């Protein structure tokens, strides 16, 4: 339920309401806006009608409204103001359009440094690269692990780019946390609830990718796992879903971007690389992502795609990425935003 406090509610009244909510076995999540405090009461719904009746009579409470959607904390019913994630020098979810770019896998030092230099020069803010790689086949390259994390940290020191890298299980959260600026949860782990809860207890942003066959409701419920543990800095990533179509690697659900923005207050970015699997489709799909209001892109770039350990066919060459950025910049400007 949503408990809206009166505009001049005191901090003591807010604290009392939170304590009262907790006494019913619910969790209290106060959200402090410019004009008033709104408190989300999240629980199992037991005795909901009685609790609403009690809370409506508490001093300082203006109204109590049930939350209809199952995703309570990430939904727009509780929080209409958009979540903006503040990084050092830029934001994700506001008026800036943020591009994250780099190789699918960290393979060796020269490959990563060359890519980092090129995406930085083209205007990317964040370097992506997998140190841990969950693969369909156990015989495929699984990543350099900590060695890859160290190379990412070196690239950050060299370029000033923030880094995002995938975490694949609860056991390596602490290690990845020592190096990364943003955690990435891949499509295969979207419903790894133990991992999501563990990331919810960290204090770094989490980019959550949509599962290959997941509905938007399932996607948002996974984000709810993270936010319910206290970490509110979650970025939703539409990366394509599996359909009957075989021409593209996945089918990018471009309508998911505005739909998610109506259902949730979290930032939404698009991965056109996995969304299409084809190098020649990445630029036009990236332009479409700007047009529907996405907050950014996650793009794969490699200096020698034909030699890539993974995802070569969907990796842009540095000059192709530069051209993509020039095109995106035009659309972002028309939309009144900055890159």
CSV table of C-alpha atoms in Angstrom, one decimal:
chain,number,residue,atom,x,y,z
A,1,UNK,CA,0.0,0.0,0.0
A,2,UNK,CA,1.0,3.6,-0.5
A,3,UNK,CA,0.8,5.9,2.5
A,4,UNK,CA,0.9,9.6,1.5
A,5,UNK,CA,1.9,12.0,4.3
A,6,UNK,CA,0.5,15.5,4.6
A,7,UNK,CA,2.8,18.2,3.1
A,8,UNK,CA,3.9,19.5,6.5
A,9,UNK,CA,4.4,16.1,8.2
A,10,UNK,CA,7.2,16.1,10.7
A,11,UNK,CA,10.0,13.7,10.8
A,12,UNK,CA,8.6,12.3,14.1
A,13,UNK,CA,5.3,11.6,12.3
A,14,UNK,CA,7.1,9.9,9.4
A,15,UNK,CA,9.1,7.7,11.8
A,16,UNK,CA,6.0,6.8,13.8
A,17,UNK,CA,4.2,5.7,10.6
A,18,UNK,CA,7.2,3.6,9.6
A,19,UNK,CA,7.3,1.9,13.0
A,20,UNK,CA,3.6,1.3,12.9
A,21,UNK,CA,3.9,-0.4,9.5
A,22,UNK,CA,6.7,-2.6,10.8
A,23,UNK,CA,4.6,-3.6,13.8
A,24,UNK,CA,2.2,-5.2,11.3
A,25,UNK,CA,5.0,-7.3,9.8
A,26,UNK,CA,5.3,-5.1,6.7
A,27,UNK,CA,8.5,-3.4,5.4
A,28,UNK,CA,8.5,0.4,5.3
A,29,UNK,CA,10.1,2.2,2.3
A,30,UNK,CA,9.9,6.0,2.7
A,31,UNK,CA,10.4,8.1,-0.4
A,32,UNK,CA,11.1,11.8,0.2
A,33,UNK,CA,9.9,14.0,-2.6
A,34,UNK,CA,10.1,17.8,-3.0
A,35,UNK,CA,6.7,18.4,-1.4
A,36,UNK,CA,5.8,15.4,0.7
A,37,UNK,CA,6.9,12.0,2.0
A,38,UNK,CA,5.3,8.9,0.5
A,39,UNK,CA,5.8,5.6,2.3
A,40,UNK,CA,5.5,2.2,0.7
A,41,UNK,CA,4.3,-0.6,2.9
A,42,UNK,CA,5.3,-3.9,1.4
A,43,UNK,CA,4.2,-7.2,2.8
A,44,UNK,CA,2.2,-10.4,2.2
A,45,UNK,CA,-1.2,-8.6,2.1
A,46,UNK,CA,-2.5,-10.2,5.2
A,47,UNK,CA,-5.1,-8.1,7.1
A,48,UNK,CA,-4.7,-5.4,4.4
A,49,UNK,CA,-8.1,-3.9,4.9
A,50,UNK,CA,-7.7,-3.6,8.7
A,51,UNK,CA,-4.2,-2.1,8.3
A,52,UNK,CA,-5.5,0.5,5.8
A,53,UNK,CA,-8.2,1.5,8.3
A,54,UNK,CA,-5.7,1.9,11.1
A,55,UNK,CA,-3.2,3.8,9.1
A,56,UNK,CA,-5.8,6.3,7.8
A,57,UNK,CA,-6.3,7.4,11.4
A,58,UNK,CA,-2.6,8.0,12.2
A,59,UNK,CA,-1.6,11.7,12.6
A,60,UNK,CA,0.2,13.1,9.6
A,61,UNK,CA,-1.3,10.6,7.2
A,62,UNK,CA,-3.2,12.1,4.3
A,63,UNK,CA,-4.3,8.9,2.4
A,64,UNK,CA,-3.7,5.2,2.1
A,65,UNK,CA,-4.0,3.6,-1.3
A,66,UNK,CA,-3.5,-0.2,-2.1
A,67,UNK,CA,-0.9,-1.0,-4.7
A,68,UNK,CA,-2.5,-3.0,-7.5
A,69,UNK,CA,0.7,-4.2,-9.3
A,70,UNK,CA,2.7,-7.1,-7.8
A,71,UNK,CA,5.9,-5.2,-8.2
A,72,UNK,CA,5.5,-2.7,-5.4
A,73,UNK,CA,8.8,-0.9,-5.1
A,74,UNK,CA,9.9,-0.6,-8.7
A,75,UNK,CA,6.4,0.3,-9.9
A,76,UNK,CA,5.2,3.7,-10.9
A,77,UNK,CA,2.3,3.5,-8.5
A,78,UNK,CA,4.5,4.1,-5.5
A,79,UNK,CA,7.0,6.4,-7.1
A,80,UNK,CA,6.0,8.6,-10.0
A,81,UNK,CA,9.3,10.5,-10.0
A,82,UNK,CA,11.9,8.8,-12.2
A,83,UNK,CA,14.9,7.2,-10.6
A,84,UNK,CA,18.1,8.9,-11.7
A,85,UNK,CA,21.4,7.1,-11.0
A,86,UNK,CA,24.2,9.5,-10.3
A,87,UNK,CA,27.7,8.4,-11.4
A,88,UNK,CA,30.8,10.5,-11.3
A,89,UNK,CA,30.3,13.1,-14.0
A,90,UNK,CA,27.0,11.8,-15.6
A,91,UNK,CA,23.6,10.4,-14.7
A,92,UNK,CA,21.6,7.4,-16.0
A,93,UNK,CA,17.9,7.9,-16.2
A,94,UNK,CA,17.8,11.6,-16.6
A,95,UNK,CA,18.3,13.9,-19.6
A,96,UNK,CA,21.6,12.3,-20.6
A,97,UNK,CA,21.7,9.4,-23.1
A,98,UNK,CA,24.5,7.1,-21.8
A,99,UNK,CA,26.3,4.6,-24.0
A,100,UNK,CA,28.1,1.6,-22.6
A,101,UNK,CA,30.4,-0.1,-25.1
A,102,UNK,CA,33.2,-2.6,-25.3
A,103,UNK,CA,33.9,-6.3,-26.1
A,104,UNK,CA,31.7,-9.2,-25.1
A,105,UNK,CA,34.6,-10.8,-23.4
A,106,UNK,CA,37.9,-9.5,-22.0
A,107,UNK,CA,40.4,-11.5,-23.9
A,108,UNK,CA,43.8,-9.9,-23.6
A,109,UNK,CA,45.3,-6.6,-22.6
A,110,UNK,CA,45.9,-5.1,-26.1
A,111,UNK,CA,42.4,-6.0,-27.2
A,112,UNK,CA,40.8,-4.3,-24.2
A,113,UNK,CA,42.9,-1.2,-24.1
A,114,UNK,CA,42.5,-0.5,-27.8
A,115,UNK,CA,38.8,-0.9,-27.5
A,116,UNK,CA,38.6,1.3,-24.4
A,117,UNK,CA,40.6,4.1,-26.1
A,118,UNK,CA,38.3,4.0,-29.2
A,119,UNK,CA,34.9,3.9,-27.4
A,120,UNK,CA,36.1,6.7,-25.1
A,121,UNK,CA,37.1,8.9,-28.1
A,122,UNK,CA,33.7,8.2,-29.7
A,123,UNK,CA,31.8,9.4,-26.6
A,124,UNK,CA,31.0,6.3,-24.5
A,125,UNK,CA,30.8,6.9,-20.8
A,126,UNK,CA,31.1,3.3,-19.6
A,127,UNK,CA,33.3,0.4,-20.7
A,128,UNK,CA,31.6,-3.0,-20.9
A,129,UNK,CA,33.5,-6.3,-20.9
A,130,UNK,CA,32.9,-9.7,-19.5
A,131,UNK,CA,35.4,-11.2,-17.1
A,132,UNK,CA,33.0,-14.1,-16.3
A,133,UNK,CA,31.1,-15.5,-19.2
A,134,UNK,CA,28.1,-17.9,-18.7
A,135,UNK,CA,28.0,-19.8,-22.0
A,136,UNK,CA,25.6,-22.2,-23.5
A,137,UNK,CA,28.4,-24.8,-24.1
A,138,UNK,CA,30.8,-25.7,-21.2
A,139,UNK,CA,33.5,-25.9,-23.8
A,140,UNK,CA,33.3,-22.3,-24.9
A,141,UNK,CA,35.5,-19.5,-23.4
A,142,UNK,CA,34.3,-18.8,-19.9
A,143,UNK,CA,36.3,-15.6,-19.2
A,144,UNK,CA,39.6,-14.6,-17.6
A,145,UNK,CA,37.9,-14.1,-14.2
A,146,UNK,CA,40.0,-12.0,-11.8
A,147,UNK,CA,42.6,-11.4,-14.4
A,148,UNK,CA,39.9,-9.9,-16.6
A,149,UNK,CA,38.7,-7.7,-13.7
A,150,UNK,CA,42.2,-6.4,-13.2
A,151,UNK,CA,42.4,-5.5,-16.9
A,152,UNK,CA,39.1,-3.7,-16.7
A,153,UNK,CA,40.4,-1.7,-13.7
A,154,UNK,CA,43.5,-0.8,-15.7
A,155,UNK,CA,41.4,0.4,-18.6
A,156,UNK,CA,39.4,2.6,-16.2
A,157,UNK,CA,42.6,4.1,-14.9
A,158,UNK,CA,43.8,4.7,-18.4
A,159,UNK,CA,40.7,6.2,-19.9
A,160,UNK,CA,38.5,7.5,-17.0
A,161,UNK,CA,35.6,5.3,-18.2
A,162,UNK,CA,33.4,3.7,-15.6
A,163,UNK,CA,33.2,-0.1,-16.0
A,164,UNK,CA,30.3,-2.6,-16.1
A,165,UNK,CA,30.9,-6.3,-16.0
A,166,UNK,CA,28.8,-9.4,-15.4
A,167,UNK,CA,28.5,-11.2,-12.1
A,168,UNK,CA,27.3,-14.8,-12.5
A,169,UNK,CA,26.8,-16.2,-9.0
A,170,UNK,CA,26.7,-15.3,-5.4
A,171,UNK,CA,30.2,-16.6,-4.7
A,172,UNK,CA,31.9,-13.9,-6.8
A,173,UNK,CA,29.9,-10.9,-5.9
A,174,UNK,CA,32.4,-9.7,-3.3
A,175,UNK,CA,35.3,-10.1,-5.8
A,176,UNK,CA,33.5,-8.3,-8.6
A,177,UNK,CA,32.5,-5.6,-6.2
A,178,UNK,CA,36.1,-4.7,-5.6
A,179,UNK,CA,36.6,-3.8,-9.3
A,180,UNK,CA,33.4,-2.9,-11.0
A,181,UNK,CA,31.4,0.4,-11.0
A,182,UNK,CA,28.1,-1.3,-12.2
A,183,UNK,CA,27.1,-4.9,-11.8
A,184,UNK,CA,25.5,-6.6,-14.8
A,185,UNK,CA,23.1,-9.5,-14.5
A,186,UNK,CA,22.7,-11.4,-17.7
A,187,UNK,CA,19.6,-12.8,-19.3
A,188,UNK,CA,20.3,-16.3,-18.0
A,189,UNK,CA,20.5,-15.1,-14.5
A,190,UNK,CA,17.4,-12.8,-14.5
A,191,UNK,CA,15.6,-15.2,-12.2
A,192,UNK,CA,18.6,-16.3,-10.1
A,193,UNK,CA,16.9,-15.0,-7.0
A,194,UNK,CA,19.7,-15.7,-4.6
A,195,UNK,CA,22.0,-13.6,-6.8
A,196,UNK,CA,19.5,-10.8,-7.1
A,197,UNK,CA,19.0,-10.6,-3.3
A,198,UNK,CA,22.7,-10.6,-2.7
A,199,UNK,CA,23.2,-7.7,-5.2
A,200,UNK,CA,20.4,-6.0,-3.4
A,201,UNK,CA,22.6,-5.8,-0.3
A,202,UNK,CA,25.4,-4.1,-2.2
A,203,UNK,CA,25.5,-0.3,-2.8
A,204,UNK,CA,26.5,-0.3,-6.5
A,205,UNK,CA,24.1,0.1,-9.5
A,206,UNK,CA,22.9,-3.1,-11.1
A,207,UNK,CA,22.0,-3.5,-14.8
A,208,UNK,CA,19.4,-6.2,-15.1
A,209,UNK,CA,18.9,-7.8,-18.5
A,210,UNK,CA,15.5,-9.2,-19.5
A,211,UNK,CA,15.4,-13.0,-19.8
A,212,UNK,CA,15.1,-14.5,-23.2
A,213,UNK,CA,11.6,-15.7,-22.6
A,214,UNK,CA,10.4,-13.4,-19.8
A,215,UNK,CA,7.3,-11.2,-19.7
A,216,UNK,CA,7.6,-7.6,-18.5
A,217,UNK,CA,5.9,-8.6,-15.3
A,218,UNK,CA,8.5,-11.3,-14.6
A,219,UNK,CA,11.2,-8.8,-15.6
A,220,UNK,CA,10.0,-6.2,-13.1
A,221,UNK,CA,9.5,-8.8,-10.4
A,222,UNK,CA,13.2,-9.7,-10.7
A,223,UNK,CA,14.1,-6.1,-10.3
A,224,UNK,CA,11.8,-6.1,-7.2
A,225,UNK,CA,14.1,-8.7,-5.6
A,226,UNK,CA,17.0,-6.3,-5.8
A,227,UNK,CA,15.2,-3.2,-4.7
A,228,UNK,CA,13.5,-5.1,-1.8
A,229,UNK,CA,16.9,-5.7,-0.2
A,230,UNK,CA,17.7,-1.9,-0.2
A,231,UNK,CA,19.6,-1.3,-3.4
A,232,UNK,CA,17.4,1.1,-5.4
A,233,UNK,CA,19.9,1.8,-8.2
A,234,UNK,CA,18.6,-0.7,-10.8
A,235,UNK,CA,18.8,-0.3,-14.6
A,236,UNK,CA,16.5,-2.3,-16.8
A,237,UNK,CA,18.0,-3.6,-20.1
A,238,UNK,CA,15.9,-4.8,-23.0
A,239,UNK,CA,18.1,-7.2,-25.0
A,240,UNK,CA,15.7,-9.1,-27.2
A,241,UNK,CA,13.5,-12.1,-26.6
A,242,UNK,CA,13.3,-15.5,-28.2
A,243,UNK,CA,10.6,-15.8,-30.9
A,244,UNK,CA,9.9,-17.9,-33.9
A,245,UNK,CA,12.0,-15.6,-36.1
A,246,UNK,CA,15.4,-17.0,-37.1
A,247,UNK,CA,16.9,-14.2,-39.2
A,248,UNK,CA,18.0,-12.2,-36.1
A,249,UNK,CA,19.6,-13.7,-33.1
A,250,UNK,CA,16.8,-12.4,-30.9
A,251,UNK,CA,13.7,-10.2,-31.5
A,252,UNK,CA,14.3,-6.8,-29.9
A,253,UNK,CA,11.0,-5.8,-28.2
A,254,UNK,CA,11.3,-2.1,-28.9
A,255,UNK,CA,7.8,-1.5,-27.4
A,256,UNK,CA,9.1,-2.8,-24.1
A,257,UNK,CA,11.0,0.5,-23.6
A,258,UNK,CA,7.9,2.8,-23.3
A,259,UNK,CA,5.9,0.1,-21.6
A,260,UNK,CA,8.5,-0.4,-18.9
A,261,UNK,CA,8.7,3.4,-18.4
A,262,UNK,CA,4.9,3.5,-17.9
A,263,UNK,CA,5.0,0.6,-15.4
A,264,UNK,CA,8.2,1.5,-13.6
A,265,UNK,CA,10.3,4.5,-12.5
A,266,UNK,CA,13.6,2.7,-13.2
A,267,UNK,CA,15.9,3.7,-16.1
A,268,UNK,CA,15.6,1.6,-19.3
A,269,UNK,CA,18.5,0.9,-21.7
A,270,UNK,CA,18.6,-1.2,-24.9
A,271,UNK,CA,21.2,-3.8,-26.0
A,272,UNK,CA,21.0,-3.7,-29.9
A,273,UNK,CA,23.9,-6.1,-30.2
A,274,UNK,CA,22.1,-9.1,-28.5
A,275,UNK,CA,18.8,-7.7,-29.7
A,276,UNK,CA,19.7,-8.4,-33.3
A,277,UNK,CA,22.9,-10.4,-33.5
A,278,UNK,CA,23.8,-8.7,-36.8
A,279,UNK,CA,26.3,-5.9,-37.1
A,280,UNK,CA,24.4,-4.1,-39.9
A,281,UNK,CA,21.2,-3.8,-37.8
A,282,UNK,CA,22.8,-2.3,-34.7
A,283,UNK,CA,22.9,1.3,-35.8
A,284,UNK,CA,19.3,1.6,-37.0
A,285,UNK,CA,18.0,-0.2,-33.9
A,286,UNK,CA,20.1,2.1,-31.8
A,287,UNK,CA,18.4,5.1,-33.4
A,288,UNK,CA,15.0,3.5,-32.7
A,289,UNK,CA,16.0,3.1,-29.1
A,290,UNK,CA,16.5,6.9,-28.8
A,291,UNK,CA,13.2,7.6,-30.6
A,292,UNK,CA,11.2,5.5,-28.1
A,293,UNK,CA,12.8,7.2,-25.1
A,294,UNK,CA,15.5,4.7,-23.9
A,295,UNK,CA,18.0,6.2,-21.5
A,296,UNK,CA,21.0,4.5,-23.1
A,297,UNK,CA,22.7,1.7,-25.1
A,298,UNK,CA,24.8,-1.3,-24.3
A,299,UNK,CA,26.9,-2.0,-27.5
A,300,UNK,CA,29.5,-4.6,-28.3
A,301,UNK,CA,32.7,-3.3,-29.9
A,302,UNK,CA,35.8,-5.3,-30.9
A,303,UNK,CA,39.0,-4.3,-32.8
A,304,UNK,CA,39.1,-7.6,-34.6
A,305,UNK,CA,35.6,-9.2,-34.6
A,306,UNK,CA,36.7,-12.1,-36.8
A,307,UNK,CA,39.1,-13.1,-34.0
A,308,UNK,CA,36.7,-12.5,-31.0
A,309,UNK,CA,36.3,-15.3,-28.5
A,310,UNK,CA,32.6,-14.6,-28.4
A,311,UNK,CA,29.9,-12.6,-30.3
A,312,UNK,CA,32.1,-11.6,-33.2
A,313,UNK,CA,29.2,-11.3,-35.7
A,314,UNK,CA,27.4,-8.7,-33.6
A,315,UNK,CA,30.5,-6.7,-32.6
A,316,UNK,CA,31.1,-3.4,-34.2
A,317,UNK,CA,34.6,-2.3,-35.4
A,318,UNK,CA,35.7,0.9,-33.7
A,319,UNK,CA,35.0,3.1,-36.8
A,320,UNK,CA,31.6,1.5,-37.1
A,321,UNK,CA,30.9,2.4,-33.5
A,322,UNK,CA,32.1,6.0,-34.1
A,323,UNK,CA,29.6,6.2,-37.0
A,324,UNK,CA,26.8,4.9,-34.8
A,325,UNK,CA,27.6,7.5,-32.2
A,326,UNK,CA,27.4,10.3,-34.7
A,327,UNK,CA,24.0,9.1,-35.8
A,328,UNK,CA,22.7,8.6,-32.3
A,329,UNK,CA,24.0,12.1,-31.3
A,330,UNK,CA,21.7,13.7,-34.0
A,331,UNK,CA,18.6,11.8,-32.7
A,332,UNK,CA,19.5,12.6,-29.0
A,333,UNK,CA,19.8,16.3,-29.9
A,334,UNK,CA,16.5,16.4,-31.7
A,335,UNK,CA,14.9,14.8,-28.6
A,336,UNK,CA,16.3,17.6,-26.4
A,337,UNK,CA,18.8,15.4,-24.6
A,338,UNK,CA,22.6,15.2,-24.4
A,339,UNK,CA,25.0,12.4,-25.1
